[in-house]
């Protein structure tokens, strides 16, 4: 249980320093140099502003100092002390990274480590990704037990403390590793309707495409691994590899004034409406083509039809293809949380279509 020591006879004083109003202000005052480099806080551990937290560049040192010099009760956790030790150690290791390299890693330069999560910066806890990153560090260092030594596990340790230690660990070894957190949009579930044999039949239909020419053969080669994974989804629905396949269907990137789409879904955009092939791509083993989202080809085809209705001839046109997205409910609460492509068709009379 905690222990309280009576260390002097002075009367305690009220803490007069103001509290930070929000995470942005906390960052600005605690890390002024880094704040100048910032374009905005994305996430933080800063709690509700109801807690009285005063920003400081070294909260541990100044808390002890101010408690001593201004007569405040002092409360400490082992996590606070360990954090101070890790920060100091990080300074030393980074200053002597090459001298110490062989004690920590066997590779030269920086090894890239990447963690992935489904979602966006607005939904994913990047702190938890930092903890995941330390597990990758653990797999890549000479002494894996160093991970447990660094990560706190005191009775006072909170998840925030674990994240703090994880970031400190990343910073300590930053001369040996580079870090990437990849946030991916994701599909909660994928349902393939019909029977497995239907999808086998679909896959077999690709065999005719190469007879139509070089471009159709290339089209078939791009589609083949995709359709094979459709079939495999019936055989191994819980396979991590298939989960990876489905989560690689789309990569959506935003650039300066533009938006591009890549992933295996673009294999179905091999030609534009004029029948011109897009750039070459390597399929699942490489990268599929990237296309501007405003240049996604039409999912439908139209054809003129001369219609004779009881001896009256008129020019019409039929249109068919993937023409919409249908939303349905995955349960009984009218959630409208499931979508699927909708195929349909029309026949319309062309203007001045009567002959």
mmCIF file of C-alpha atoms in Angstrom:
data_model
loop_
_atom_site.group_PDB
_atom_site.id
_atom_site.type_symbol
_atom_site.label_atom_id
_atom_site.label_comp_id
_atom_site.label_asym_id
_atom_site.label_seq_id
_atom_site.Cartn_x
_atom_site.Cartn_y
_atom_site.Cartn_z
ATOM 1 C CA UNK A 1 0.000 0.000 0.000
ATOM 2 C CA UNK A 2 1.133 3.623 -0.477
ATOM 3 C CA UNK A 3 3.252 5.262 2.192
ATOM 4 C CA UNK A 4 3.242 8.916 3.299
ATOM 5 C CA UNK A 5 6.238 10.417 5.086
ATOM 6 C CA UNK A 6 6.155 13.487 7.307
ATOM 7 C CA UNK A 7 9.329 15.246 6.136
ATOM 8 C CA UNK A 8 9.056 18.751 7.642
ATOM 9 C CA UNK A 9 6.845 20.958 9.782
ATOM 10 C CA UNK A 10 6.046 23.535 7.090
ATOM 11 C CA UNK A 11 2.417 24.172 6.210
ATOM 12 C CA UNK A 12 1.346 23.134 2.690
ATOM 13 C CA UNK A 13 0.717 25.901 0.162
ATOM 14 C CA UNK A 14 -1.852 26.029 -2.653
ATOM 15 C CA UNK A 15 -0.545 25.429 -6.173
ATOM 16 C CA UNK A 16 -1.011 28.732 -7.988
ATOM 17 C CA UNK A 17 0.163 27.867 -11.501
ATOM 18 C CA UNK A 18 -2.569 27.816 -14.136
ATOM 19 C CA UNK A 19 -3.715 24.689 -15.905
ATOM 20 C CA UNK A 20 -3.684 23.987 -19.625
ATOM 21 C CA UNK A 21 -7.031 24.439 -21.324
ATOM 22 C CA UNK A 22 -6.565 21.723 -23.936
ATOM 23 C CA UNK A 23 -4.065 19.383 -25.581
ATOM 24 C CA UNK A 24 -2.873 22.063 -27.991
ATOM 25 C CA UNK A 25 -2.055 24.501 -25.200
ATOM 26 C CA UNK A 26 -0.425 21.731 -23.183
ATOM 27 C CA UNK A 27 1.812 20.901 -26.145
ATOM 28 C CA UNK A 28 2.647 24.539 -26.860
ATOM 29 C CA UNK A 29 3.818 25.273 -23.331
ATOM 30 C CA UNK A 30 5.455 21.934 -22.495
ATOM 31 C CA UNK A 31 7.228 21.530 -25.854
ATOM 32 C CA UNK A 32 7.695 25.057 -27.278
ATOM 33 C CA UNK A 33 10.430 24.126 -29.773
ATOM 34 C CA UNK A 34 8.513 21.157 -31.144
ATOM 35 C CA UNK A 35 5.318 23.195 -31.197
ATOM 36 C CA UNK A 36 6.958 25.580 -33.664
ATOM 37 C CA UNK A 37 7.387 22.616 -36.015
ATOM 38 C CA UNK A 38 3.788 21.443 -35.552
ATOM 39 C CA UNK A 39 0.873 21.822 -37.940
ATOM 40 C CA UNK A 40 -1.578 20.632 -35.282
ATOM 41 C CA UNK A 41 -2.022 17.936 -32.652
ATOM 42 C CA UNK A 42 -3.545 14.734 -34.044
ATOM 43 C CA UNK A 43 -3.889 12.727 -30.823
ATOM 44 C CA UNK A 44 -2.661 12.971 -27.264
ATOM 45 C CA UNK A 45 -3.058 11.507 -23.798
ATOM 46 C CA UNK A 46 -4.164 14.857 -22.407
ATOM 47 C CA UNK A 47 -7.236 14.136 -20.257
ATOM 48 C CA UNK A 48 -10.389 16.121 -19.693
ATOM 49 C CA UNK A 49 -9.599 19.764 -18.806
ATOM 50 C CA UNK A 50 -11.305 19.266 -15.433
ATOM 51 C CA UNK A 51 -7.935 18.001 -14.165
ATOM 52 C CA UNK A 52 -5.522 20.744 -13.145
ATOM 53 C CA UNK A 53 -2.396 20.014 -15.189
ATOM 54 C CA UNK A 54 0.240 22.707 -15.633
ATOM 55 C CA UNK A 55 2.504 22.250 -18.671
ATOM 56 C CA UNK A 56 6.231 21.935 -18.006
ATOM 57 C CA UNK A 57 9.280 20.877 -20.008
ATOM 58 C CA UNK A 58 10.291 18.490 -17.213
ATOM 59 C CA UNK A 59 7.350 17.743 -14.964
ATOM 60 C CA UNK A 60 9.270 15.375 -12.680
ATOM 61 C CA UNK A 61 12.225 17.639 -11.884
ATOM 62 C CA UNK A 62 10.140 20.756 -11.424
ATOM 63 C CA UNK A 63 7.458 18.973 -9.407
ATOM 64 C CA UNK A 64 10.067 17.919 -6.839
ATOM 65 C CA UNK A 65 11.745 21.329 -6.968
ATOM 66 C CA UNK A 66 8.504 23.301 -6.601
ATOM 67 C CA UNK A 67 7.219 21.015 -3.855
ATOM 68 C CA UNK A 68 10.415 21.610 -1.902
ATOM 69 C CA UNK A 69 10.725 25.346 -2.488
ATOM 70 C CA UNK A 70 7.028 26.287 -2.306
ATOM 71 C CA UNK A 71 5.765 23.859 0.332
ATOM 72 C CA UNK A 72 3.489 21.534 -1.641
ATOM 73 C CA UNK A 73 2.714 17.945 -0.793
ATOM 74 C CA UNK A 74 4.566 15.680 -3.217
ATOM 75 C CA UNK A 75 3.057 12.527 -4.728
ATOM 76 C CA UNK A 76 5.220 10.183 -6.792
ATOM 77 C CA UNK A 77 4.682 6.921 -8.639
ATOM 78 C CA UNK A 78 7.356 4.422 -9.691
ATOM 79 C CA UNK A 79 6.253 5.147 -13.263
ATOM 80 C CA UNK A 80 7.323 8.785 -12.865
ATOM 81 C CA UNK A 81 10.802 7.803 -11.736
ATOM 82 C CA UNK A 82 11.169 5.151 -14.431
ATOM 83 C CA UNK A 83 10.086 7.632 -17.092
ATOM 84 C CA UNK A 84 12.784 10.062 -15.943
ATOM 85 C CA UNK A 85 15.398 7.290 -16.070
ATOM 86 C CA UNK A 86 14.344 6.173 -19.565
ATOM 87 C CA UNK A 87 14.490 9.721 -20.928
ATOM 88 C CA UNK A 88 18.017 10.176 -19.616
ATOM 89 C CA UNK A 89 19.067 6.797 -20.983
ATOM 90 C CA UNK A 90 17.601 7.695 -24.368
ATOM 91 C CA UNK A 91 19.801 10.796 -24.535
ATOM 92 C CA UNK A 92 22.884 8.699 -23.866
ATOM 93 C CA UNK A 93 22.107 5.896 -26.313
ATOM 94 C CA UNK A 94 21.302 8.296 -29.142
ATOM 95 C CA UNK A 95 24.547 10.178 -28.507
ATOM 96 C CA UNK A 96 26.554 6.934 -28.643
ATOM 97 C CA UNK A 97 24.410 4.953 -31.076
ATOM 98 C CA UNK A 98 27.255 3.555 -33.167
ATOM 99 C CA UNK A 99 29.413 2.660 -30.181
ATOM 100 C CA UNK A 100 26.498 0.735 -28.678
ATOM 101 C CA UNK A 101 25.029 -0.690 -31.902
ATOM 102 C CA UNK A 102 26.352 -4.223 -31.419
ATOM 103 C CA UNK A 103 24.783 -4.403 -27.958
ATOM 104 C CA UNK A 104 21.326 -3.766 -29.352
ATOM 105 C CA UNK A 105 21.101 -4.818 -33.015
ATOM 106 C CA UNK A 106 22.964 -6.828 -35.633
ATOM 107 C CA UNK A 107 21.974 -4.766 -38.681
ATOM 108 C CA UNK A 108 23.533 -1.605 -40.061
ATOM 109 C CA UNK A 109 21.686 1.640 -40.633
ATOM 110 C CA UNK A 110 17.991 1.854 -39.859
ATOM 111 C CA UNK A 111 15.660 -1.091 -40.216
ATOM 112 C CA UNK A 112 12.130 -0.043 -41.160
ATOM 113 C CA UNK A 113 9.372 -1.268 -38.873
ATOM 114 C CA UNK A 114 5.713 -0.936 -39.795
ATOM 115 C CA UNK A 115 2.498 -1.541 -37.912
ATOM 116 C CA UNK A 116 -0.916 -1.446 -39.547
ATOM 117 C CA UNK A 117 -4.409 -0.838 -38.289
ATOM 118 C CA UNK A 118 -7.823 -0.494 -39.858
ATOM 119 C CA UNK A 119 -9.334 2.953 -39.556
ATOM 120 C CA UNK A 120 -8.127 6.544 -39.699
ATOM 121 C CA UNK A 121 -6.344 9.006 -37.445
ATOM 122 C CA UNK A 122 -9.792 9.863 -36.064
ATOM 123 C CA UNK A 123 -10.602 6.290 -35.009
ATOM 124 C CA UNK A 124 -7.299 4.515 -34.342
ATOM 125 C CA UNK A 125 -5.434 4.887 -31.049
ATOM 126 C CA UNK A 126 -1.903 5.583 -32.239
ATOM 127 C CA UNK A 127 -0.653 5.086 -28.695
ATOM 128 C CA UNK A 128 -1.621 1.426 -28.893
ATOM 129 C CA UNK A 129 0.182 1.234 -32.227
ATOM 130 C CA UNK A 130 3.294 2.510 -30.449
ATOM 131 C CA UNK A 131 3.001 -0.421 -28.046
ATOM 132 C CA UNK A 132 2.677 -2.770 -31.029
ATOM 133 C CA UNK A 133 5.782 -1.165 -32.502
ATOM 134 C CA UNK A 134 7.799 -2.114 -29.425
ATOM 135 C CA UNK A 135 6.919 -5.750 -30.074
ATOM 136 C CA UNK A 136 8.540 -5.412 -33.502
ATOM 137 C CA UNK A 137 11.564 -3.832 -31.853
ATOM 138 C CA UNK A 138 11.658 -6.784 -29.468
ATOM 139 C CA UNK A 139 11.858 -9.164 -32.428
ATOM 140 C CA UNK A 140 14.752 -7.212 -33.952
ATOM 141 C CA UNK A 141 17.087 -6.554 -31.024
ATOM 142 C CA UNK A 142 19.879 -8.733 -29.687
ATOM 143 C CA UNK A 143 18.297 -9.140 -26.252
ATOM 144 C CA UNK A 144 14.493 -9.495 -26.474
ATOM 145 C CA UNK A 145 14.247 -9.305 -22.674
ATOM 146 C CA UNK A 146 15.130 -5.635 -22.971
ATOM 147 C CA UNK A 147 11.516 -5.046 -23.957
ATOM 148 C CA UNK A 148 10.161 -6.276 -20.624
ATOM 149 C CA UNK A 149 12.866 -4.324 -18.809
ATOM 150 C CA UNK A 150 11.825 -1.065 -20.463
ATOM 151 C CA UNK A 151 8.044 -1.461 -20.356
ATOM 152 C CA UNK A 152 6.629 -0.645 -16.882
ATOM 153 C CA UNK A 153 4.427 -3.116 -15.047
ATOM 154 C CA UNK A 154 4.016 -1.524 -11.637
ATOM 155 C CA UNK A 155 0.751 -1.614 -9.705
ATOM 156 C CA UNK A 156 0.407 2.076 -10.560
ATOM 157 C CA UNK A 157 1.020 1.649 -14.296
ATOM 158 C CA UNK A 158 -1.764 2.869 -16.568
ATOM 159 C CA UNK A 159 -2.201 2.317 -20.280
ATOM 160 C CA UNK A 160 -0.954 5.865 -20.796
ATOM 161 C CA UNK A 161 2.231 4.974 -18.900
ATOM 162 C CA UNK A 162 2.735 1.987 -21.185
ATOM 163 C CA UNK A 163 2.330 4.217 -24.229
ATOM 164 C CA UNK A 164 4.779 6.753 -22.794
ATOM 165 C CA UNK A 165 7.343 3.992 -22.262
ATOM 166 C CA UNK A 166 6.680 2.639 -25.757
ATOM 167 C CA UNK A 167 7.372 6.018 -27.362
ATOM 168 C CA UNK A 168 10.481 6.397 -25.202
ATOM 169 C CA UNK A 169 11.645 2.978 -26.386
ATOM 170 C CA UNK A 170 11.054 3.973 -29.997
ATOM 171 C CA UNK A 171 12.969 7.197 -29.445
ATOM 172 C CA UNK A 172 15.820 5.423 -27.699
ATOM 173 C CA UNK A 173 16.386 3.139 -30.694
ATOM 174 C CA UNK A 174 15.588 5.635 -33.446
ATOM 175 C CA UNK A 175 19.147 5.445 -34.804
ATOM 176 C CA UNK A 176 18.587 1.737 -35.421
ATOM 177 C CA UNK A 177 14.983 1.767 -36.636
ATOM 178 C CA UNK A 178 12.589 3.917 -38.628
ATOM 179 C CA UNK A 179 8.913 3.681 -37.821
ATOM 180 C CA UNK A 180 5.776 3.683 -39.952
ATOM 181 C CA UNK A 181 2.190 3.507 -38.748
ATOM 182 C CA UNK A 182 -0.073 2.616 -41.649
ATOM 183 C CA UNK A 183 -3.755 3.330 -41.095
ATOM 184 C CA UNK A 184 -6.007 1.476 -43.480
ATOM 185 C CA UNK A 185 -9.645 1.799 -44.189
ATOM 186 C CA UNK A 186 -11.247 -1.574 -43.709
ATOM 187 C CA UNK A 187 -14.296 -3.652 -44.511
ATOM 188 C CA UNK A 188 -15.841 -5.157 -41.343
ATOM 189 C CA UNK A 189 -17.009 -8.280 -43.163
ATOM 190 C CA UNK A 190 -17.167 -9.563 -46.728
ATOM 191 C CA UNK A 191 -19.974 -11.921 -47.749
ATOM 192 C CA UNK A 192 -19.599 -13.888 -50.972
ATOM 193 C CA UNK A 193 -23.049 -15.026 -52.064
ATOM 194 C CA UNK A 194 -23.755 -18.212 -53.973
ATOM 195 C CA UNK A 195 -21.910 -21.500 -53.766
ATOM 196 C CA UNK A 196 -18.184 -22.142 -53.946
ATOM 197 C CA UNK A 197 -18.712 -23.802 -57.323
ATOM 198 C CA UNK A 198 -20.128 -20.541 -58.676
ATOM 199 C CA UNK A 199 -16.850 -18.812 -57.918
ATOM 200 C CA UNK A 200 -14.864 -21.700 -59.391
ATOM 201 C CA UNK A 201 -16.924 -21.314 -62.568
ATOM 202 C CA UNK A 202 -16.244 -17.587 -62.569
ATOM 203 C CA UNK A 203 -12.525 -18.234 -62.255
ATOM 204 C CA UNK A 204 -12.645 -20.713 -65.164
ATOM 205 C CA UNK A 205 -14.216 -18.097 -67.445
ATOM 206 C CA UNK A 206 -10.883 -16.252 -67.510
ATOM 207 C CA UNK A 207 -9.353 -19.044 -69.590
ATOM 208 C CA UNK A 208 -10.935 -17.714 -72.797
ATOM 209 C CA UNK A 209 -9.559 -14.188 -72.472
ATOM 210 C CA UNK A 210 -5.988 -14.846 -73.740
ATOM 211 C CA UNK A 211 -7.359 -16.052 -77.078
ATOM 212 C CA UNK A 212 -8.604 -12.510 -77.725
ATOM 213 C CA UNK A 213 -5.168 -10.916 -77.785
ATOM 214 C CA UNK A 214 -2.239 -9.687 -75.751
ATOM 215 C CA UNK A 215 -4.179 -7.083 -73.804
ATOM 216 C CA UNK A 216 -6.982 -9.455 -72.770
ATOM 217 C CA UNK A 217 -4.302 -11.967 -71.760
ATOM 218 C CA UNK A 218 -2.746 -9.325 -69.539
ATOM 219 C CA UNK A 219 -6.191 -8.487 -68.158
ATOM 220 C CA UNK A 220 -6.725 -12.154 -67.313
ATOM 221 C CA UNK A 221 -3.350 -12.408 -65.581
ATOM 222 C CA UNK A 222 -4.296 -9.505 -63.320
ATOM 223 C CA UNK A 223 -7.697 -10.961 -62.499
ATOM 224 C CA UNK A 224 -6.515 -14.525 -61.939
ATOM 225 C CA UNK A 225 -4.961 -14.127 -58.454
ATOM 226 C CA UNK A 226 -7.928 -12.032 -57.363
ATOM 227 C CA UNK A 227 -10.486 -14.634 -58.391
ATOM 228 C CA UNK A 228 -8.357 -17.383 -56.885
ATOM 229 C CA UNK A 229 -8.559 -15.572 -53.566
ATOM 230 C CA UNK A 230 -12.333 -15.355 -53.954
ATOM 231 C CA UNK A 231 -12.445 -19.150 -54.192
ATOM 232 C CA UNK A 232 -9.959 -19.538 -51.341
ATOM 233 C CA UNK A 233 -12.239 -17.417 -49.158
ATOM 234 C CA UNK A 234 -14.665 -20.348 -49.073
ATOM 235 C CA UNK A 235 -11.902 -22.748 -48.039
ATOM 236 C CA UNK A 236 -10.077 -20.635 -45.446
ATOM 237 C CA UNK A 237 -12.362 -17.805 -44.320
ATOM 238 C CA UNK A 238 -10.257 -17.196 -41.191
ATOM 239 C CA UNK A 239 -6.909 -17.092 -42.980
ATOM 240 C CA UNK A 240 -4.777 -14.043 -42.053
ATOM 241 C CA UNK A 241 -3.480 -13.999 -45.620
ATOM 242 C CA UNK A 242 -7.009 -13.679 -46.980
ATOM 243 C CA UNK A 243 -7.686 -10.931 -44.475
ATOM 244 C CA UNK A 244 -4.634 -9.164 -45.852
ATOM 245 C CA UNK A 245 -5.926 -9.731 -49.391
ATOM 246 C CA UNK A 246 -9.308 -8.162 -48.679
ATOM 247 C CA UNK A 247 -7.725 -5.239 -46.871
ATOM 248 C CA UNK A 248 -5.522 -4.563 -49.888
ATOM 249 C CA UNK A 249 -8.498 -4.132 -52.220
ATOM 250 C CA UNK A 250 -8.324 -0.350 -52.053
ATOM 251 C CA UNK A 251 -5.672 2.231 -51.299
ATOM 252 C CA UNK A 252 -7.063 5.752 -51.381
ATOM 253 C CA UNK A 253 -4.546 8.586 -51.414
ATOM 254 C CA UNK A 254 -5.030 12.329 -51.415
ATOM 255 C CA UNK A 255 -2.601 14.636 -53.155
ATOM 256 C CA UNK A 256 -2.526 18.287 -54.042
ATOM 257 C CA UNK A 257 -5.971 18.856 -55.486
ATOM 258 C CA UNK A 258 -6.397 15.238 -56.521
ATOM 259 C CA UNK A 259 -7.443 11.858 -55.207
ATOM 260 C CA UNK A 260 -6.117 8.533 -56.458
ATOM 261 C CA UNK A 261 -7.207 4.933 -56.127
ATOM 262 C CA UNK A 262 -5.015 1.842 -56.187
ATOM 263 C CA UNK A 263 -5.182 -1.703 -54.829
ATOM 264 C CA UNK A 264 -6.395 -4.814 -56.617
ATOM 265 C CA UNK A 265 -9.769 -3.234 -57.367
ATOM 266 C CA UNK A 266 -8.094 -1.236 -60.157
ATOM 267 C CA UNK A 267 -7.493 -4.477 -62.069
ATOM 268 C CA UNK A 268 -11.143 -4.032 -63.045
ATOM 269 C CA UNK A 269 -10.194 -0.677 -64.609
ATOM 270 C CA UNK A 270 -7.788 -2.128 -67.186
ATOM 271 C CA UNK A 271 -9.320 -0.235 -70.121
ATOM 272 C CA UNK A 272 -10.985 3.160 -70.297
ATOM 273 C CA UNK A 273 -14.268 3.739 -72.133
ATOM 274 C CA UNK A 274 -12.366 4.098 -75.415
ATOM 275 C CA UNK A 275 -10.804 0.659 -75.013
ATOM 276 C CA UNK A 276 -7.368 2.090 -74.321
ATOM 277 C CA UNK A 277 -5.322 0.087 -71.790
ATOM 278 C CA UNK A 278 -3.969 1.845 -68.784
ATOM 279 C CA UNK A 279 -0.364 1.519 -67.595
ATOM 280 C CA UNK A 280 1.150 -1.871 -66.892
ATOM 281 C CA UNK A 281 1.011 -3.283 -63.373
ATOM 282 C CA UNK A 282 2.340 -6.335 -61.591
ATOM 283 C CA UNK A 283 -0.728 -7.719 -59.843
ATOM 284 C CA UNK A 284 -0.841 -9.005 -56.299
ATOM 285 C CA UNK A 285 2.911 -9.571 -56.156
ATOM 286 C CA UNK A 286 3.559 -5.956 -57.085
ATOM 287 C CA UNK A 287 1.359 -2.903 -57.214
ATOM 288 C CA UNK A 288 -1.797 -2.402 -59.220
ATOM 289 C CA UNK A 289 -2.246 0.736 -61.249
ATOM 290 C CA UNK A 290 -3.153 3.993 -59.600
ATOM 291 C CA UNK A 291 -5.971 5.993 -61.159
ATOM 292 C CA UNK A 292 -7.514 9.368 -60.429
ATOM 293 C CA UNK A 293 -10.869 8.872 -58.751
ATOM 294 C CA UNK A 294 -12.478 11.192 -61.283
ATOM 295 C CA UNK A 295 -11.238 8.881 -64.058
ATOM 296 C CA UNK A 296 -12.770 5.641 -62.830
ATOM 297 C CA UNK A 297 -14.229 4.103 -66.005
ATOM 298 C CA UNK A 298 -17.941 3.617 -66.379
ATOM 299 C CA UNK A 299 -19.347 0.366 -65.066
ATOM 300 C CA UNK A 300 -21.945 0.107 -67.807
ATOM 301 C CA UNK A 301 -22.340 -0.327 -71.550
ATOM 302 C CA UNK A 302 -24.982 1.099 -73.880
ATOM 303 C CA UNK A 303 -26.096 -0.344 -77.204
ATOM 304 C CA UNK A 304 -28.460 1.022 -79.880
ATOM 305 C CA UNK A 305 -31.517 -1.120 -80.569
ATOM 306 C CA UNK A 306 -33.956 -0.622 -83.417
ATOM 307 C CA UNK A 307 -37.335 -1.362 -81.829
ATOM 308 C CA UNK A 308 -40.358 -2.153 -84.000
ATOM 309 C CA UNK A 309 -43.486 -1.822 -81.929
ATOM 310 C CA UNK A 310 -46.491 -3.031 -83.937
ATOM 311 C CA UNK A 311 -45.078 -1.776 -87.195
ATOM 312 C CA UNK A 312 -43.830 1.470 -85.593
ATOM 313 C CA UNK A 313 -40.065 1.686 -85.713
ATOM 314 C CA UNK A 314 -38.096 3.740 -83.209
ATOM 315 C CA UNK A 315 -34.479 4.200 -82.284
ATOM 316 C CA UNK A 316 -33.804 3.102 -78.740
ATOM 317 C CA UNK A 317 -30.815 2.336 -76.638
ATOM 318 C CA UNK A 318 -30.334 -0.226 -73.889
ATOM 319 C CA UNK A 319 -28.001 0.434 -70.974
ATOM 320 C CA UNK A 320 -26.813 -2.211 -68.521
ATOM 321 C CA UNK A 321 -24.103 -2.750 -65.964
ATOM 322 C CA UNK A 322 -23.170 -2.001 -62.392
ATOM 323 C CA UNK A 323 -25.332 1.051 -61.918
ATOM 324 C CA UNK A 324 -25.661 1.580 -58.193
ATOM 325 C CA UNK A 325 -24.967 0.621 -54.605
ATOM 326 C CA UNK A 326 -27.694 -1.042 -52.560
ATOM 327 C CA UNK A 327 -27.718 -0.577 -48.792
ATOM 328 C CA UNK A 328 -29.230 -3.232 -46.518
ATOM 329 C CA UNK A 329 -29.316 -4.101 -42.819
ATOM 330 C CA UNK A 330 -26.975 -6.697 -41.334
ATOM 331 C CA UNK A 331 -29.314 -7.094 -38.357
ATOM 332 C CA UNK A 332 -32.807 -6.174 -37.240
ATOM 333 C CA UNK A 333 -32.103 -2.664 -35.976
ATOM 334 C CA UNK A 334 -32.379 -0.973 -39.387
ATOM 335 C CA UNK A 335 -28.715 -0.066 -39.281
ATOM 336 C CA UNK A 336 -28.350 0.080 -43.077
ATOM 337 C CA UNK A 337 -24.700 -0.842 -42.570
ATOM 338 C CA UNK A 338 -24.153 -3.261 -45.476
ATOM 339 C CA UNK A 339 -23.690 -2.334 -49.113
ATOM 340 C CA UNK A 340 -23.349 -4.249 -52.365
ATOM 341 C CA UNK A 341 -23.100 -3.364 -56.050
ATOM 342 C CA UNK A 342 -26.430 -3.177 -57.852
ATOM 343 C CA UNK A 343 -26.675 -4.319 -61.465
ATOM 344 C CA UNK A 344 -29.495 -3.036 -63.611
ATOM 345 C CA UNK A 345 -30.590 -1.974 -67.051
ATOM 346 C CA UNK A 346 -32.771 0.483 -68.967
ATOM 347 C CA UNK A 347 -34.156 0.868 -72.433
ATOM 348 C CA UNK A 348 -34.799 4.425 -73.508
ATOM 349 C CA UNK A 349 -36.065 6.068 -76.632
ATOM 350 C CA UNK A 350 -33.522 8.324 -78.247
ATOM 351 C CA UNK A 351 -34.508 11.885 -78.960
ATOM 352 C CA UNK A 352 -36.111 12.098 -82.378
ATOM 353 C CA UNK A 353 -36.078 8.321 -82.242
ATOM 354 C CA UNK A 354 -39.161 7.627 -84.359
ATOM 355 C CA UNK A 355 -38.336 6.539 -87.892
#
